[in-house]
Amino acid sequence: MARSTFLKTAWVPLALAASLASSAAVAEPLKAAVGLPPKNSTVVSYEAFADYVAERSDLEIKVYSLSLLSMKETSPGIRDGLADLGFVLPVYYPAEFAESNLVANLSMLSTAGTQVASPGAAMTGAMTEYIFFNCPECLAEYKAQGQVFLGSMSSASYVLLCNQPVATIEDLRGKKLRSGSPNFSRWAEKFGAVAVSMSGNDQYEALGQGVIDCTMAAVSELTNNSLADVTKYVTLGVPGGVFAGAATANFGIPSWQGLTDEQRAVILEAMSLMQADMTLGYHNLSVADMEAAPGKGVELLDPSPDLVAETDAFVMEDVKIIEQQFATDYGVADTGRKVAEIMALVEKWKGLTADAAGDKQVLAQVYWDNIYSKLDPKTFGME
């Protein structure tokens, strides 16, 4: 099968590509840690990724959903050899992954300026391209933590999932909002709300018990983390942006370097598909959850026009704050140039994904053509 057209096949297991299989036997399955519940769309994408790899090589990947390592344990767990690969959230480790988190903190650019159907698809491409090809410091950060970076995915657009109605600037004042990253915290604080840093695993209980009034997350969380049980209102359109601080499938260095060239080639191919499957999985689930929300007793609200206008202004003002913060607090050098490069890549990827955001196969091909086909499985991550 031609390398440039392999993604035209369906994202389902196929009994083919024996030529890519290595003759070397693998003693044990590779352990993949995903600190999310079994029915979460990320876990579903991981299972499909494992199937793809198994059908095209002699590798077996066993996905451990919420049973091997928690979200906060995954990065050190990969470093220490408890898992061979896993779903890592660099935002939990601001000092260790400052360079990567710079990009993640600019994720609100995905819904500012040019509007696209799937901001997450654009941000996934922009962040992954930036880390692979524009940011040797990012790759060095992962290497220092014993990991090989293989890609970054993004959620659907962020909204407010609340246990009481919040639609205006006045409504926001004094409300406790769960935040997954600093830029969303600053948005909350701009409008007089209280930002509460909290793991995604804890938001269900916190929202249900009234510890927080809202969580800033994608609508897909109504299903992915069962928040429909504890959410009464969803305010669309704000804060906007996406969660882009996820390293989709970081490998432990010994595990990656212990593979054959052919095995690494299959994994890179599979990554193009998993990036598209995971990102659009969140997007499509958000659309479905919005349609189903009224039937589950969840009311959809539109934000007031002044809240929308103030949010748009905030995004552009916050770029300078992010630039200064990462230079001062985390010692990231040349932040002005890096921020400019990221902004340009976000706009570039809005264009590249404009006609692909509704089709996983088309989007996967875009990721392959523009990113993964440029990585050499013989040399990438082998130093």
Coordinates of C-alpha atoms in Angstrom, one line a residue:
M1 CA 0.0 0.0 0.0
A2 CA 1.5 3.4 -1.0
R3 CA 2.6 5.4 2.0
S4 CA 1.0 8.6 0.7
T5 CA -2.5 7.0 0.4
F6 CA -2.7 4.5 3.3
L7 CA -5.2 6.7 5.1
K8 CA -7.8 6.2 2.5
T9 CA -8.6 2.9 4.2
A10 CA -11.3 2.8 6.9
W11 CA -10.4 3.4 10.6
V12 CA -11.2 -0.2 11.5
P13 CA -9.0 -3.3 11.9
L14 CA -8.0 -4.8 8.6
A15 CA -6.1 -8.1 8.0
L16 CA -3.4 -6.7 5.8
A17 CA 0.0 -5.0 5.7
A18 CA 1.9 -8.2 6.7
S19 CA 4.9 -6.7 4.9
L20 CA 5.2 -4.2 7.7
A21 CA 5.2 -6.8 10.5
S22 CA 8.4 -7.5 12.2
S23 CA 9.7 -11.1 12.5
A24 CA 10.8 -10.4 16.0
A25 CA 8.4 -11.7 18.6
V26 CA 7.1 -9.3 21.4
A27 CA 7.2 -11.0 24.7
E28 CA 4.5 -9.0 26.3
P29 CA 1.9 -6.4 25.2
L30 CA 2.8 -2.8 25.5
K31 CA 0.9 -1.2 28.4
A32 CA -1.0 2.0 27.5
A33 CA -2.2 4.1 30.4
V34 CA -5.3 6.2 29.9
G35 CA -6.6 7.8 33.1
L36 CA -10.2 8.1 31.9
P37 CA -13.3 6.0 32.2
P38 CA -13.8 3.0 29.8
K39 CA -16.6 4.7 27.8
N40 CA -14.8 7.9 27.4
S41 CA -14.3 8.7 23.7
T42 CA -10.5 9.0 24.3
V43 CA -10.4 5.4 25.5
V44 CA -12.5 4.3 22.5
S45 CA -10.0 6.0 20.2
Y46 CA -7.1 4.2 22.0
E47 CA -8.7 0.9 21.5
A48 CA -9.1 1.6 17.8
F49 CA -5.4 2.7 17.7
A50 CA -4.4 -0.6 19.4
D51 CA -6.5 -2.6 16.8
Y52 CA -4.9 -0.8 13.9
V53 CA -1.4 -1.5 15.2
A54 CA -2.1 -5.1 15.9
E55 CA -3.5 -5.7 12.4
R56 CA -0.4 -4.2 10.7
S57 CA 2.4 -5.4 12.9
D58 CA 3.2 -8.0 15.5
L59 CA 2.8 -5.5 18.3
E60 CA 0.0 -5.8 20.8
I61 CA -1.0 -2.8 22.9
K62 CA -3.2 -3.4 25.9
V63 CA -5.2 -0.3 27.0
Y64 CA -5.6 0.2 30.7
S65 CA -8.5 2.6 31.3
L66 CA -8.4 4.3 34.7
S67 CA -6.8 1.1 36.2
L68 CA -3.1 1.4 35.7
L69 CA -2.3 5.1 36.3
S70 CA -4.4 8.2 37.1
M71 CA -4.1 11.3 34.9
K72 CA -1.6 12.9 37.3
E73 CA 0.4 9.7 37.6
T74 CA 0.7 9.0 33.9
S75 CA 3.7 11.1 33.1
P76 CA 5.9 9.9 35.9
G77 CA 4.6 6.4 35.4
I78 CA 5.8 6.3 31.8
R79 CA 9.1 7.8 32.9
D80 CA 9.5 5.1 35.6
G81 CA 8.5 2.3 33.3
L82 CA 5.1 1.5 34.8
A83 CA 3.5 2.0 31.4
D84 CA 5.0 1.9 27.9
L85 CA 2.9 4.7 26.6
G86 CA 0.0 6.8 27.7
F87 CA -2.2 9.9 27.5
V88 CA -0.3 12.6 29.2
L89 CA -1.5 16.0 30.3
P90 CA 1.5 18.4 30.4
V91 CA -0.7 21.1 32.0
Y92 CA -0.4 19.2 35.3
Y93 CA 3.3 19.7 35.2
P94 CA 3.9 23.4 34.4
A95 CA 7.6 23.5 35.3
E96 CA 8.5 20.3 33.5
F97 CA 6.7 21.1 30.3
A98 CA 6.8 24.9 30.1
E99 CA 7.5 25.1 26.4
S100 CA 4.6 22.8 25.4
N101 CA 2.3 24.5 27.8
L102 CA 3.0 27.8 26.1
V103 CA 1.2 26.5 23.1
A104 CA -1.6 25.0 25.1
N105 CA -2.2 28.3 26.9
L106 CA -2.9 29.9 23.5
S107 CA -5.7 27.6 22.7
M108 CA -8.4 30.3 22.8
L109 CA -7.0 31.6 19.5
S110 CA -8.7 28.6 17.9
T111 CA -12.1 30.3 18.4
A112 CA -11.0 33.9 17.9
G113 CA -10.6 35.6 14.6
T114 CA -11.4 33.2 11.7
Q115 CA -14.3 30.9 12.7
V116 CA -14.2 27.2 11.8
A117 CA -16.5 24.3 12.3
S118 CA -14.0 22.3 14.4
P119 CA -11.5 24.6 16.3
G120 CA -10.1 21.5 17.9
A121 CA -9.0 20.0 14.6
A122 CA -7.1 23.2 13.7
M123 CA -5.5 23.4 17.2
T124 CA -4.5 19.7 17.1
G125 CA -2.6 20.3 13.8
A126 CA -1.0 23.6 14.9
M127 CA 0.2 22.3 18.2
T128 CA 1.5 19.0 16.9
E129 CA 3.3 20.7 14.0
Y130 CA 4.8 23.3 16.3
I131 CA 6.2 20.8 18.8
F132 CA 7.6 18.4 16.1
F133 CA 9.2 20.9 13.8
N134 CA 9.4 24.4 15.5
C135 CA 10.2 23.6 19.1
P136 CA 13.3 21.5 19.8
E137 CA 12.9 22.7 23.4
C138 CA 9.5 21.0 23.6
L139 CA 11.0 17.7 22.5
A140 CA 13.8 18.1 24.9
E141 CA 11.4 18.6 27.8
Y142 CA 9.7 15.3 27.0
K143 CA 13.1 13.6 26.6
A144 CA 14.1 14.8 30.1
Q145 CA 11.0 13.1 31.4
G146 CA 11.9 9.8 29.7
Q147 CA 9.3 10.2 27.0
V148 CA 9.0 10.5 23.2
F149 CA 6.2 12.9 22.1
L150 CA 4.0 11.5 19.3
G151 CA 1.2 14.1 19.0
S152 CA -1.3 16.4 20.7
M153 CA -5.1 16.4 20.4
S154 CA -7.7 19.0 21.3
S155 CA -11.1 19.0 22.7
A156 CA -14.2 20.6 21.2
S157 CA -14.9 24.2 22.1
Y158 CA -15.2 25.1 25.8
V159 CA -18.5 26.1 27.3
L160 CA -19.9 26.5 30.8
L161 CA -21.6 23.5 32.4
C162 CA -23.3 24.7 35.5
N163 CA -25.7 23.8 38.2
Q164 CA -27.4 27.2 38.0
P165 CA -28.0 29.6 35.1
V166 CA -25.1 31.7 34.0
A167 CA -25.5 33.8 30.9
T168 CA -24.3 37.4 31.7
I169 CA -21.3 39.2 33.2
E170 CA -23.3 39.8 36.3
D171 CA -24.2 36.1 36.6
L172 CA -20.5 35.2 36.6
R173 CA -19.5 37.4 39.5
G174 CA -18.6 35.3 42.5
K175 CA -19.3 32.0 40.8
K176 CA -16.8 29.2 41.4
L177 CA -15.6 27.8 38.0
R178 CA -13.4 24.7 37.6
S179 CA -10.5 25.5 35.3
G180 CA -8.1 23.1 33.6
S181 CA -5.5 25.7 32.6
P182 CA -4.3 29.2 33.5
N183 CA -5.8 31.0 30.5
F184 CA -9.3 29.8 31.5
S185 CA -8.6 30.8 35.0
R186 CA -7.8 34.4 33.9
W187 CA -10.9 34.5 31.8
A188 CA -13.0 33.6 34.9
E189 CA -11.2 36.1 37.1
K190 CA -11.7 38.9 34.5
F191 CA -15.4 38.6 35.1
G192 CA -15.2 38.4 38.8
A193 CA -15.6 34.6 39.1
V194 CA -13.4 32.4 41.2
A195 CA -11.2 30.0 39.3
V196 CA -10.8 26.6 40.9
S197 CA -7.9 24.4 39.7
M198 CA -9.2 20.8 39.6
S199 CA -8.5 17.5 37.8
G200 CA -11.1 16.5 35.3
N201 CA -11.6 13.4 37.3
D202 CA -12.9 15.4 40.2
Q203 CA -15.4 17.7 38.4
Y204 CA -18.4 15.4 38.6
E205 CA -18.4 15.2 42.4
A206 CA -17.5 18.9 42.8
L207 CA -20.3 20.0 40.6
G208 CA -22.8 17.6 42.1
Q209 CA -22.0 18.7 45.7
G210 CA -21.9 22.4 44.9
V211 CA -18.2 22.8 45.5
I212 CA -18.1 24.5 42.2
D213 CA -20.9 26.3 40.3
C214 CA -19.7 25.5 36.8
T215 CA -16.9 23.7 35.0
M216 CA -15.3 25.1 31.9
A217 CA -15.2 22.1 29.6
A218 CA -16.5 20.8 26.3
V219 CA -20.2 19.9 25.9
S220 CA -19.0 16.3 25.3
E221 CA -18.3 16.0 29.1
L222 CA -22.0 15.6 29.5
T223 CA -21.4 12.1 28.2
N224 CA -17.7 11.5 28.6
N225 CA -17.6 12.1 32.3
S226 CA -21.4 11.7 32.9
L227 CA -21.8 15.4 33.8
A228 CA -25.4 15.3 32.5
D229 CA -26.2 13.8 35.9
V230 CA -25.1 16.9 37.7
T231 CA -25.5 19.7 35.1
K232 CA -28.6 21.7 34.8
Y233 CA -27.5 24.5 32.4
V234 CA -25.0 24.8 29.5
T235 CA -23.9 28.3 28.4
L236 CA -22.7 28.1 24.8
G237 CA -20.0 30.2 23.2
V238 CA -18.0 31.1 26.3
P239 CA -15.3 30.9 27.4
G240 CA -14.5 29.5 24.0
G241 CA -11.1 28.0 23.1
V242 CA -10.3 24.3 23.4
F243 CA -8.3 22.2 25.8
A244 CA -5.1 21.5 23.8
G245 CA -2.8 20.5 26.6
A246 CA -2.9 16.7 25.9
A247 CA 0.0 14.6 24.6
T248 CA -1.9 11.9 23.0
A249 CA 0.4 8.9 23.2
N250 CA 3.8 9.6 24.7
F251 CA 6.1 6.6 24.7
G252 CA 8.7 5.7 27.3
I253 CA 12.1 6.1 25.6
P254 CA 13.2 2.5 26.2
S255 CA 9.8 1.2 24.9
W256 CA 10.0 3.3 21.7
Q257 CA 13.7 2.6 21.0
G258 CA 13.1 -1.1 21.6
L259 CA 10.8 -1.2 18.6
T260 CA 11.9 -2.0 15.1
D261 CA 11.8 0.6 12.3
E262 CA 8.8 -1.2 10.8
Q263 CA 6.9 -1.2 14.1
R264 CA 7.6 2.6 14.6
A265 CA 6.4 3.2 11.1
V266 CA 3.0 1.5 11.8
I267 CA 2.6 3.5 15.0
L268 CA 3.3 6.8 13.3
E269 CA 0.6 5.9 10.7
A270 CA -1.8 5.0 13.4
M271 CA -1.1 8.3 15.2
S272 CA -2.5 10.3 12.2
L273 CA -5.7 8.3 12.5
M274 CA -5.9 8.5 16.3
Q275 CA -5.4 12.3 16.2
A276 CA -8.3 12.7 13.9
D277 CA -10.5 10.1 15.6
M278 CA -9.9 11.5 19.1
T279 CA -10.3 15.2 18.1
L280 CA -13.4 14.7 16.0
G281 CA -14.7 12.2 18.6
Y282 CA -14.9 15.1 21.0
H283 CA -16.4 17.5 18.4
N284 CA -19.0 15.0 17.2
L285 CA -20.0 14.0 20.7
S286 CA -20.4 17.6 21.7
V287 CA -22.8 18.2 18.8
A288 CA -24.7 15.1 19.8
D289 CA -24.8 16.1 23.4
M290 CA -26.1 19.5 22.6
E291 CA -29.0 17.9 20.6
A292 CA -29.7 15.5 23.5
A293 CA -29.3 18.0 26.4
P294 CA -33.0 19.1 26.6
G295 CA -34.2 15.5 26.9
K296 CA -31.8 15.0 29.8
G297 CA -33.1 18.0 31.7
V298 CA -30.2 20.3 30.7
E299 CA -31.1 23.7 29.4
L300 CA -29.0 25.4 26.7
L301 CA -28.3 29.1 27.2
D302 CA -26.8 31.7 24.9
P303 CA -24.4 34.2 26.5
S304 CA -25.3 37.9 26.5
P305 CA -23.8 40.0 23.7
D306 CA -21.6 42.0 26.0
L307 CA -20.1 38.8 27.5
V308 CA -19.3 37.6 24.0
A309 CA -17.7 40.9 23.0
E310 CA -15.7 41.1 26.2
T311 CA -14.5 37.5 25.8
D312 CA -13.2 38.2 22.2
A313 CA -11.3 41.2 23.5
F314 CA -9.9 39.2 26.4
V315 CA -8.4 36.6 24.1
M316 CA -6.2 39.1 22.2
E317 CA -5.3 40.9 25.4
D318 CA -4.3 37.6 27.1
V319 CA -1.8 36.7 24.4
K320 CA 0.6 39.4 25.8
I321 CA 0.0 38.1 29.3
I322 CA 0.8 34.6 28.3
E323 CA 4.0 35.8 26.5
Q324 CA 5.2 37.7 29.6
Q325 CA 4.2 35.0 32.0
F326 CA 6.1 32.2 30.4
A327 CA 9.2 34.4 30.0
T328 CA 9.1 35.5 33.7
D329 CA 7.7 32.6 35.6
Y330 CA 9.0 29.7 33.6
G331 CA 12.1 31.0 31.9
V332 CA 10.9 30.4 28.3
A333 CA 13.2 32.2 26.0
D334 CA 12.2 34.3 22.9
T335 CA 8.5 34.1 23.8
G336 CA 7.6 36.8 21.4
R337 CA 8.8 34.9 18.4
K338 CA 7.3 31.6 19.6
V339 CA 3.9 33.2 20.2
A340 CA 4.0 34.7 16.7
E341 CA 4.8 31.3 15.2
I342 CA 2.0 29.6 17.1
M343 CA -0.5 32.3 16.0
A344 CA 0.5 31.8 12.4
L345 CA 0.2 28.0 12.7
V346 CA -3.3 28.3 14.2
E347 CA -4.5 30.4 11.2
K348 CA -2.7 28.0 8.8
W349 CA -4.4 25.0 10.3
K350 CA -7.8 26.6 10.2
G351 CA -7.4 26.7 6.5
L352 CA -6.0 23.1 6.2
T353 CA -8.8 21.6 8.2
A354 CA -11.7 23.7 6.9
D355 CA -12.9 21.0 4.5
A356 CA -11.8 18.1 6.7
A357 CA -13.3 18.8 10.1
G358 CA -16.4 16.6 9.5
D359 CA -14.6 13.5 8.1
K360 CA -12.1 11.5 10.2
Q361 CA -10.5 9.9 7.2
V362 CA -10.0 13.2 5.4
L363 CA -8.7 14.9 8.5
A364 CA -6.3 11.9 9.2
Q365 CA -5.0 12.3 5.7
V366 CA -4.3 16.0 6.3
Y367 CA -2.4 15.2 9.5
W368 CA -0.4 12.5 7.6
D369 CA 0.4 14.6 4.6
N370 CA 1.5 17.7 6.6
I371 CA 3.0 16.1 9.7
Y372 CA 3.5 12.4 10.2
S373 CA 4.8 11.6 6.7
K374 CA 7.7 13.9 7.5
L375 CA 8.9 11.9 10.5
D376 CA 11.5 9.2 9.8
P377 CA 10.7 6.1 11.9
K378 CA 14.4 5.1 11.7
T379 CA 15.7 8.2 13.4
F380 CA 12.8 10.0 15.2
G381 CA 13.1 9.6 19.0
M382 CA 16.2 7.5 18.7
E383 CA 18.8 9.9 20.1

